[in-house]
């Protein structure tokens, strides 16, 4: 009997609702953060925006984590694994920020949905996990959706799309590393070491091209970090309260916010090819999640 089944029905149901609520709010905050990043990217280097996002988040997330569990949660027996996870996360963040600068929000979100496809494709060679033919077929179909969205025959800028795909790839590497780290490391260590790495590396990289922000832009940069940190806390809480198979599909609500905010702030309207690609990728991702749930018997 699982822990959730052992609880009173009302309690388990309440936890699930809270988990979904936390996750939905986290996705909304991330969408707001990404909108601000795109807005600021017209006047500031990518490295500087990465630093602004990371330095505030590490103070917020690290402070909350230490206040809850003390410094013990920062202990680690696998520093090299943390370095690999942090570098993958750093590259993913940098690629996403570059894509936000050059592509509409909704298009970047569609590309980000390729992350679960990469995770499935890489889980066999890197983790030794079996991947059946049905999930391989879903991966291939999903990448077909990326090709549809990229529409190579059109005059769309191809480099930002390729960088967006690279962002999803590095995100997948980071998540696979998290799978391994989670067996021995605390959530506090995994998250805080990532934020510390991105803060230091992006801060050093930002020095040569640093642009001194005015008061309003500085406030927006602080808001970027605050939204990202709060979203990270909410997402962690969501997966603590609810099963991943129940919570994870709500990630696709980010497409709604990205489309709405992209239209309201930047006047961007997704093209039919982008929407078609999004539908294919989302359907493939949901099917992979369904098969994974069956495989794990949950």
mmCIF file of C-alpha atoms in Angstrom:
data_model
loop_
_atom_site.group_PDB
_atom_site.id
_atom_site.type_symbol
_atom_site.label_atom_id
_atom_site.label_comp_id
_atom_site.label_asym_id
_atom_site.label_seq_id
_atom_site.Cartn_x
_atom_site.Cartn_y
_atom_site.Cartn_z
ATOM 1 C CA UNK A 1 0.000 0.000 0.000
ATOM 2 C CA UNK A 2 1.392 3.410 -0.947
ATOM 3 C CA UNK A 3 1.663 6.246 1.523
ATOM 4 C CA UNK A 4 -1.041 8.226 -0.303
ATOM 5 C CA UNK A 5 -3.414 5.246 -0.155
ATOM 6 C CA UNK A 6 -2.834 4.925 3.580
ATOM 7 C CA UNK A 7 -3.989 8.471 4.193
ATOM 8 C CA UNK A 8 -7.627 9.468 4.583
ATOM 9 C CA UNK A 9 -9.141 10.162 1.165
ATOM 10 C CA UNK A 10 -9.791 13.819 1.918
ATOM 11 C CA UNK A 11 -6.179 14.388 2.978
ATOM 12 C CA UNK A 12 -4.705 12.740 -0.120
ATOM 13 C CA UNK A 13 -7.099 14.683 -2.322
ATOM 14 C CA UNK A 14 -6.237 17.958 -0.586
ATOM 15 C CA UNK A 15 -2.523 17.304 -1.049
ATOM 16 C CA UNK A 16 -3.053 16.652 -4.750
ATOM 17 C CA UNK A 17 -5.034 19.843 -5.188
ATOM 18 C CA UNK A 18 -2.373 21.845 -3.345
ATOM 19 C CA UNK A 19 0.345 20.222 -5.447
ATOM 20 C CA UNK A 20 -1.430 21.140 -8.679
ATOM 21 C CA UNK A 21 -2.086 24.654 -7.401
ATOM 22 C CA UNK A 22 1.573 25.160 -6.473
ATOM 23 C CA UNK A 23 2.690 23.834 -9.846
ATOM 24 C CA UNK A 24 0.257 25.990 -11.830
ATOM 25 C CA UNK A 25 1.387 29.084 -9.932
ATOM 26 C CA UNK A 26 5.040 28.139 -10.496
ATOM 27 C CA UNK A 27 4.469 27.842 -14.259
ATOM 28 C CA UNK A 28 2.736 31.224 -14.293
ATOM 29 C CA UNK A 29 5.599 32.864 -12.391
ATOM 30 C CA UNK A 30 8.155 31.310 -14.742
ATOM 31 C CA UNK A 31 6.193 32.700 -17.699
ATOM 32 C CA UNK A 32 6.243 36.148 -16.108
ATOM 33 C CA UNK A 33 9.972 35.831 -15.500
ATOM 34 C CA UNK A 34 10.594 34.779 -19.103
ATOM 35 C CA UNK A 35 8.557 37.735 -20.365
ATOM 36 C CA UNK A 36 10.709 40.126 -18.355
ATOM 37 C CA UNK A 37 13.873 38.427 -19.630
ATOM 38 C CA UNK A 38 12.743 38.876 -23.220
ATOM 39 C CA UNK A 39 11.844 42.514 -22.534
ATOM 40 C CA UNK A 40 15.226 43.246 -20.923
ATOM 41 C CA UNK A 41 17.235 41.301 -23.505
ATOM 42 C CA UNK A 42 16.930 44.175 -25.957
ATOM 43 C CA UNK A 43 19.269 46.294 -23.843
ATOM 44 C CA UNK A 44 21.341 43.912 -21.733
ATOM 45 C CA UNK A 45 23.704 40.982 -22.452
ATOM 46 C CA UNK A 46 22.478 37.450 -21.841
ATOM 47 C CA UNK A 47 25.152 36.830 -19.167
ATOM 48 C CA UNK A 48 24.042 39.879 -17.188
ATOM 49 C CA UNK A 49 20.411 38.727 -17.224
ATOM 50 C CA UNK A 50 21.491 35.233 -16.147
ATOM 51 C CA UNK A 51 23.384 36.802 -13.246
ATOM 52 C CA UNK A 52 20.380 38.895 -12.217
ATOM 53 C CA UNK A 53 18.121 35.842 -12.351
ATOM 54 C CA UNK A 54 20.548 33.682 -10.357
ATOM 55 C CA UNK A 55 21.882 35.988 -7.648
ATOM 56 C CA UNK A 56 18.444 36.933 -6.309
ATOM 57 C CA UNK A 57 17.179 33.356 -6.602
ATOM 58 C CA UNK A 58 20.134 31.882 -4.720
ATOM 59 C CA UNK A 59 19.585 34.298 -1.835
ATOM 60 C CA UNK A 60 15.855 33.554 -1.761
ATOM 61 C CA UNK A 61 15.955 29.782 -2.276
ATOM 62 C CA UNK A 62 19.130 29.267 -0.263
ATOM 63 C CA UNK A 63 17.823 31.382 2.605
ATOM 64 C CA UNK A 64 14.517 29.515 2.782
ATOM 65 C CA UNK A 65 16.221 26.114 2.496
ATOM 66 C CA UNK A 66 18.753 26.841 5.237
ATOM 67 C CA UNK A 67 16.059 28.334 7.489
ATOM 68 C CA UNK A 68 14.007 25.159 7.130
ATOM 69 C CA UNK A 69 16.673 22.508 7.362
ATOM 70 C CA UNK A 70 19.895 24.177 8.495
ATOM 71 C CA UNK A 71 23.240 23.855 6.767
ATOM 72 C CA UNK A 72 23.156 20.067 6.911
ATOM 73 C CA UNK A 73 21.229 19.907 3.658
ATOM 74 C CA UNK A 74 24.199 21.412 1.832
ATOM 75 C CA UNK A 75 26.466 18.463 2.609
ATOM 76 C CA UNK A 76 27.414 16.425 -0.427
ATOM 77 C CA UNK A 77 29.339 13.250 -1.156
ATOM 78 C CA UNK A 78 29.284 13.774 -4.932
ATOM 79 C CA UNK A 79 30.770 17.166 -5.812
ATOM 80 C CA UNK A 80 31.737 16.098 -9.357
ATOM 81 C CA UNK A 81 28.154 15.084 -10.119
ATOM 82 C CA UNK A 82 26.991 18.489 -8.884
ATOM 83 C CA UNK A 83 29.488 20.155 -11.225
ATOM 84 C CA UNK A 84 28.134 18.200 -14.210
ATOM 85 C CA UNK A 85 24.512 18.974 -13.298
ATOM 86 C CA UNK A 86 25.311 22.645 -12.725
ATOM 87 C CA UNK A 87 27.188 23.039 -16.007
ATOM 88 C CA UNK A 88 24.330 21.400 -17.913
ATOM 89 C CA UNK A 89 21.855 23.694 -16.162
ATOM 90 C CA UNK A 90 24.049 26.719 -16.885
ATOM 91 C CA UNK A 91 24.245 25.904 -20.602
ATOM 92 C CA UNK A 92 20.508 25.276 -20.732
ATOM 93 C CA UNK A 93 19.756 28.620 -19.093
ATOM 94 C CA UNK A 94 22.129 30.488 -21.392
ATOM 95 C CA UNK A 95 20.655 28.904 -24.514
ATOM 96 C CA UNK A 96 17.099 29.623 -23.382
ATOM 97 C CA UNK A 97 17.939 33.255 -22.642
ATOM 98 C CA UNK A 98 19.491 33.618 -26.109
ATOM 99 C CA UNK A 99 16.375 32.064 -27.666
ATOM 100 C CA UNK A 100 14.110 34.407 -25.698
ATOM 101 C CA UNK A 101 16.025 37.350 -27.136
ATOM 102 C CA UNK A 102 15.513 36.286 -30.757
ATOM 103 C CA UNK A 103 12.244 34.298 -30.850
ATOM 104 C CA UNK A 104 8.644 34.835 -29.691
ATOM 105 C CA UNK A 105 7.926 33.469 -26.233
ATOM 106 C CA UNK A 106 5.527 30.808 -27.482
ATOM 107 C CA UNK A 107 8.098 29.419 -29.926
ATOM 108 C CA UNK A 108 10.704 29.070 -27.186
ATOM 109 C CA UNK A 109 8.185 27.279 -25.000
ATOM 110 C CA UNK A 110 7.401 24.841 -27.806
ATOM 111 C CA UNK A 111 11.117 24.087 -28.147
ATOM 112 C CA UNK A 112 11.426 23.628 -24.376
ATOM 113 C CA UNK A 113 8.798 20.892 -24.551
ATOM 114 C CA UNK A 114 11.378 18.796 -26.432
ATOM 115 C CA UNK A 115 13.124 18.355 -23.071
ATOM 116 C CA UNK A 116 11.113 15.256 -22.033
ATOM 117 C CA UNK A 117 11.787 13.747 -25.468
ATOM 118 C CA UNK A 118 15.534 14.127 -24.933
ATOM 119 C CA UNK A 119 15.214 12.713 -21.401
ATOM 120 C CA UNK A 120 13.552 9.580 -22.768
ATOM 121 C CA UNK A 121 16.096 9.223 -25.566
ATOM 122 C CA UNK A 122 19.071 9.679 -23.209
ATOM 123 C CA UNK A 123 17.781 7.641 -20.268
ATOM 124 C CA UNK A 124 18.829 4.335 -21.868
ATOM 125 C CA UNK A 125 22.471 5.146 -22.745
ATOM 126 C CA UNK A 126 23.105 7.291 -19.655
ATOM 127 C CA UNK A 127 21.006 5.580 -16.975
ATOM 128 C CA UNK A 128 20.562 2.115 -18.410
ATOM 129 C CA UNK A 129 16.776 2.435 -18.223
ATOM 130 C CA UNK A 130 14.787 0.363 -20.743
ATOM 131 C CA UNK A 131 12.888 2.333 -23.382
ATOM 132 C CA UNK A 132 10.269 0.361 -25.293
ATOM 133 C CA UNK A 133 9.443 0.797 -28.956
ATOM 134 C CA UNK A 134 6.280 2.764 -28.166
ATOM 135 C CA UNK A 135 8.205 5.473 -26.323
ATOM 136 C CA UNK A 136 10.893 5.500 -29.030
ATOM 137 C CA UNK A 137 8.117 6.041 -31.583
ATOM 138 C CA UNK A 138 6.706 8.883 -29.480
ATOM 139 C CA UNK A 139 10.174 10.464 -29.307
ATOM 140 C CA UNK A 140 10.540 10.331 -33.091
ATOM 141 C CA UNK A 141 7.072 11.789 -33.600
ATOM 142 C CA UNK A 142 7.847 14.528 -31.074
ATOM 143 C CA UNK A 143 11.034 15.502 -32.865
ATOM 144 C CA UNK A 144 8.982 15.557 -36.041
ATOM 145 C CA UNK A 145 6.955 18.269 -34.321
ATOM 146 C CA UNK A 146 10.158 20.237 -33.755
ATOM 147 C CA UNK A 147 10.930 19.989 -37.469
ATOM 148 C CA UNK A 148 7.417 21.174 -38.302
ATOM 149 C CA UNK A 149 7.854 24.145 -35.991
ATOM 150 C CA UNK A 150 11.303 24.959 -37.346
ATOM 151 C CA UNK A 151 9.836 25.050 -40.888
ATOM 152 C CA UNK A 152 13.291 24.965 -42.550
ATOM 153 C CA UNK A 153 11.793 25.943 -45.872
ATOM 154 C CA UNK A 154 10.702 29.352 -44.502
ATOM 155 C CA UNK A 155 12.765 32.480 -43.964
ATOM 156 C CA UNK A 156 12.652 32.091 -40.183
ATOM 157 C CA UNK A 157 15.943 32.555 -38.269
ATOM 158 C CA UNK A 158 17.314 29.046 -37.901
ATOM 159 C CA UNK A 159 20.132 29.685 -35.392
ATOM 160 C CA UNK A 160 17.848 30.730 -32.480
ATOM 161 C CA UNK A 161 15.722 27.645 -33.111
ATOM 162 C CA UNK A 162 18.772 25.396 -33.016
ATOM 163 C CA UNK A 163 19.925 27.136 -29.828
ATOM 164 C CA UNK A 164 16.457 26.548 -28.356
ATOM 165 C CA UNK A 165 16.715 22.853 -29.188
ATOM 166 C CA UNK A 166 20.173 22.810 -27.589
ATOM 167 C CA UNK A 167 18.632 24.386 -24.481
ATOM 168 C CA UNK A 168 16.135 21.511 -24.271
ATOM 169 C CA UNK A 169 18.988 19.019 -24.739
ATOM 170 C CA UNK A 170 21.086 20.494 -21.923
ATOM 171 C CA UNK A 171 17.949 20.671 -19.762
ATOM 172 C CA UNK A 172 17.505 16.930 -20.330
ATOM 173 C CA UNK A 173 21.118 16.268 -19.319
ATOM 174 C CA UNK A 174 20.576 18.320 -16.157
ATOM 175 C CA UNK A 175 17.388 16.419 -15.273
ATOM 176 C CA UNK A 176 19.071 13.059 -15.837
ATOM 177 C CA UNK A 177 21.858 14.201 -13.530
ATOM 178 C CA UNK A 178 19.227 15.171 -10.956
ATOM 179 C CA UNK A 179 17.786 11.657 -11.136
ATOM 180 C CA UNK A 180 21.150 10.279 -10.135
ATOM 181 C CA UNK A 181 21.864 12.913 -7.503
ATOM 182 C CA UNK A 182 18.466 12.542 -5.848
ATOM 183 C CA UNK A 183 19.430 9.072 -4.656
ATOM 184 C CA UNK A 184 21.989 10.481 -2.219
ATOM 185 C CA UNK A 185 21.679 14.291 -2.192
ATOM 186 C CA UNK A 186 19.098 16.639 -0.706
ATOM 187 C CA UNK A 187 16.895 18.920 -2.797
ATOM 188 C CA UNK A 188 18.583 21.863 -1.071
ATOM 189 C CA UNK A 189 22.040 20.822 -2.269
ATOM 190 C CA UNK A 190 20.872 20.094 -5.826
ATOM 191 C CA UNK A 191 19.115 23.447 -6.277
ATOM 192 C CA UNK A 192 21.456 25.729 -4.344
ATOM 193 C CA UNK A 193 24.654 24.402 -5.943
ATOM 194 C CA UNK A 194 23.103 25.003 -9.369
ATOM 195 C CA UNK A 195 22.194 28.582 -8.478
ATOM 196 C CA UNK A 196 25.609 29.225 -6.944
ATOM 197 C CA UNK A 197 27.294 27.977 -10.128
ATOM 198 C CA UNK A 198 25.137 30.072 -12.462
ATOM 199 C CA UNK A 199 25.629 33.124 -10.242
ATOM 200 C CA UNK A 200 29.430 32.885 -10.219
ATOM 201 C CA UNK A 201 29.920 31.918 -13.876
ATOM 202 C CA UNK A 202 27.385 34.362 -15.304
ATOM 203 C CA UNK A 203 28.687 37.138 -13.034
ATOM 204 C CA UNK A 204 32.227 36.687 -14.323
ATOM 205 C CA UNK A 205 31.020 36.410 -17.939
ATOM 206 C CA UNK A 206 28.937 39.576 -17.579
ATOM 207 C CA UNK A 207 31.819 41.818 -16.450
ATOM 208 C CA UNK A 208 33.299 42.678 -19.903
ATOM 209 C CA UNK A 209 29.951 43.750 -21.404
ATOM 210 C CA UNK A 210 28.212 44.987 -18.259
ATOM 211 C CA UNK A 211 25.548 47.616 -18.903
ATOM 212 C CA UNK A 212 24.675 49.757 -15.900
ATOM 213 C CA UNK A 213 20.895 49.512 -15.469
ATOM 214 C CA UNK A 214 18.704 52.428 -14.551
ATOM 215 C CA UNK A 215 16.429 52.313 -11.539
ATOM 216 C CA UNK A 216 13.426 50.880 -13.390
ATOM 217 C CA UNK A 217 15.405 48.187 -15.184
ATOM 218 C CA UNK A 218 17.225 47.301 -11.976
ATOM 219 C CA UNK A 219 13.851 46.778 -10.342
ATOM 220 C CA UNK A 220 12.806 44.506 -13.207
ATOM 221 C CA UNK A 221 16.021 42.498 -12.837
ATOM 222 C CA UNK A 222 15.359 42.046 -9.142
ATOM 223 C CA UNK A 223 11.826 40.950 -10.040
ATOM 224 C CA UNK A 224 13.229 38.405 -12.520
ATOM 225 C CA UNK A 225 15.242 36.760 -9.744
ATOM 226 C CA UNK A 226 12.381 36.939 -7.269
ATOM 227 C CA UNK A 227 9.898 35.336 -9.666
ATOM 228 C CA UNK A 228 12.390 32.612 -10.563
ATOM 229 C CA UNK A 229 13.215 31.858 -6.946
ATOM 230 C CA UNK A 230 9.568 31.806 -5.860
ATOM 231 C CA UNK A 231 8.661 29.566 -8.797
ATOM 232 C CA UNK A 232 11.469 27.168 -7.871
ATOM 233 C CA UNK A 233 10.212 26.920 -4.287
ATOM 234 C CA UNK A 234 6.628 26.341 -5.456
ATOM 235 C CA UNK A 235 7.688 23.670 -7.945
ATOM 236 C CA UNK A 236 9.665 21.812 -5.284
ATOM 237 C CA UNK A 237 6.668 21.950 -2.974
ATOM 238 C CA UNK A 238 4.376 20.693 -5.756
ATOM 239 C CA UNK A 239 6.453 17.560 -6.311
ATOM 240 C CA UNK A 240 6.707 17.036 -2.565
ATOM 241 C CA UNK A 241 2.911 17.049 -2.197
ATOM 242 C CA UNK A 242 1.854 15.240 -5.379
ATOM 243 C CA UNK A 243 2.953 12.446 -7.683
ATOM 244 C CA UNK A 244 4.991 13.540 -10.680
ATOM 245 C CA UNK A 245 2.638 11.714 -13.053
ATOM 246 C CA UNK A 246 -0.250 13.851 -11.799
ATOM 247 C CA UNK A 247 1.566 17.176 -11.626
ATOM 248 C CA UNK A 248 3.902 17.129 -14.638
ATOM 249 C CA UNK A 249 1.279 17.389 -17.436
ATOM 250 C CA UNK A 250 0.286 20.836 -16.146
ATOM 251 C CA UNK A 251 3.655 22.128 -17.386
ATOM 252 C CA UNK A 252 2.014 22.548 -20.772
ATOM 253 C CA UNK A 253 -0.133 25.357 -19.379
ATOM 254 C CA UNK A 254 3.004 27.436 -19.854
ATOM 255 C CA UNK A 255 2.159 27.525 -23.570
ATOM 256 C CA UNK A 256 -1.060 29.368 -22.735
ATOM 257 C CA UNK A 257 0.742 32.007 -20.671
ATOM 258 C CA UNK A 258 3.559 32.356 -23.191
ATOM 259 C CA UNK A 259 1.084 32.908 -26.023
ATOM 260 C CA UNK A 260 -0.986 35.390 -24.019
ATOM 261 C CA UNK A 261 1.940 37.372 -22.612
ATOM 262 C CA UNK A 262 3.754 37.279 -25.941
ATOM 263 C CA UNK A 263 0.732 38.833 -27.601
ATOM 264 C CA UNK A 264 -0.024 41.415 -24.895
ATOM 265 C CA UNK A 265 3.569 42.590 -24.383
ATOM 266 C CA UNK A 266 5.238 42.044 -27.757
ATOM 267 C CA UNK A 267 2.352 41.663 -30.185
ATOM 268 C CA UNK A 268 3.492 38.156 -31.186
ATOM 269 C CA UNK A 269 0.926 35.727 -32.608
ATOM 270 C CA UNK A 270 1.934 32.045 -33.028
ATOM 271 C CA UNK A 271 1.891 30.902 -36.639
ATOM 272 C CA UNK A 272 -0.084 27.795 -37.683
ATOM 273 C CA UNK A 273 3.162 25.825 -38.057
ATOM 274 C CA UNK A 274 4.205 26.696 -34.505
ATOM 275 C CA UNK A 275 0.807 25.619 -33.163
ATOM 276 C CA UNK A 276 0.940 22.403 -35.212
ATOM 277 C CA UNK A 277 4.429 21.630 -33.927
ATOM 278 C CA UNK A 278 3.305 22.386 -30.376
ATOM 279 C CA UNK A 279 0.386 19.981 -30.681
ATOM 280 C CA UNK A 280 2.625 17.167 -31.941
ATOM 281 C CA UNK A 281 5.294 17.706 -29.273
ATOM 282 C CA UNK A 282 2.787 18.013 -26.417
ATOM 283 C CA UNK A 283 0.907 14.888 -27.531
ATOM 284 C CA UNK A 284 4.181 12.956 -27.730
ATOM 285 C CA UNK A 285 5.267 14.191 -24.296
ATOM 286 C CA UNK A 286 1.961 13.209 -22.707
ATOM 287 C CA UNK A 287 2.121 9.754 -24.282
ATOM 288 C CA UNK A 288 5.672 9.242 -22.992
ATOM 289 C CA UNK A 289 4.497 10.268 -19.521
ATOM 290 C CA UNK A 290 1.593 7.804 -19.802
ATOM 291 C CA UNK A 291 3.894 4.946 -20.795
ATOM 292 C CA UNK A 292 6.341 5.854 -18.015
ATOM 293 C CA UNK A 293 3.491 5.765 -15.505
ATOM 294 C CA UNK A 294 2.444 2.319 -16.719
ATOM 295 C CA UNK A 295 6.037 1.057 -16.551
ATOM 296 C CA UNK A 296 6.434 2.208 -12.956
ATOM 297 C CA UNK A 297 3.015 0.834 -12.044
ATOM 298 C CA UNK A 298 1.666 4.171 -10.757
#
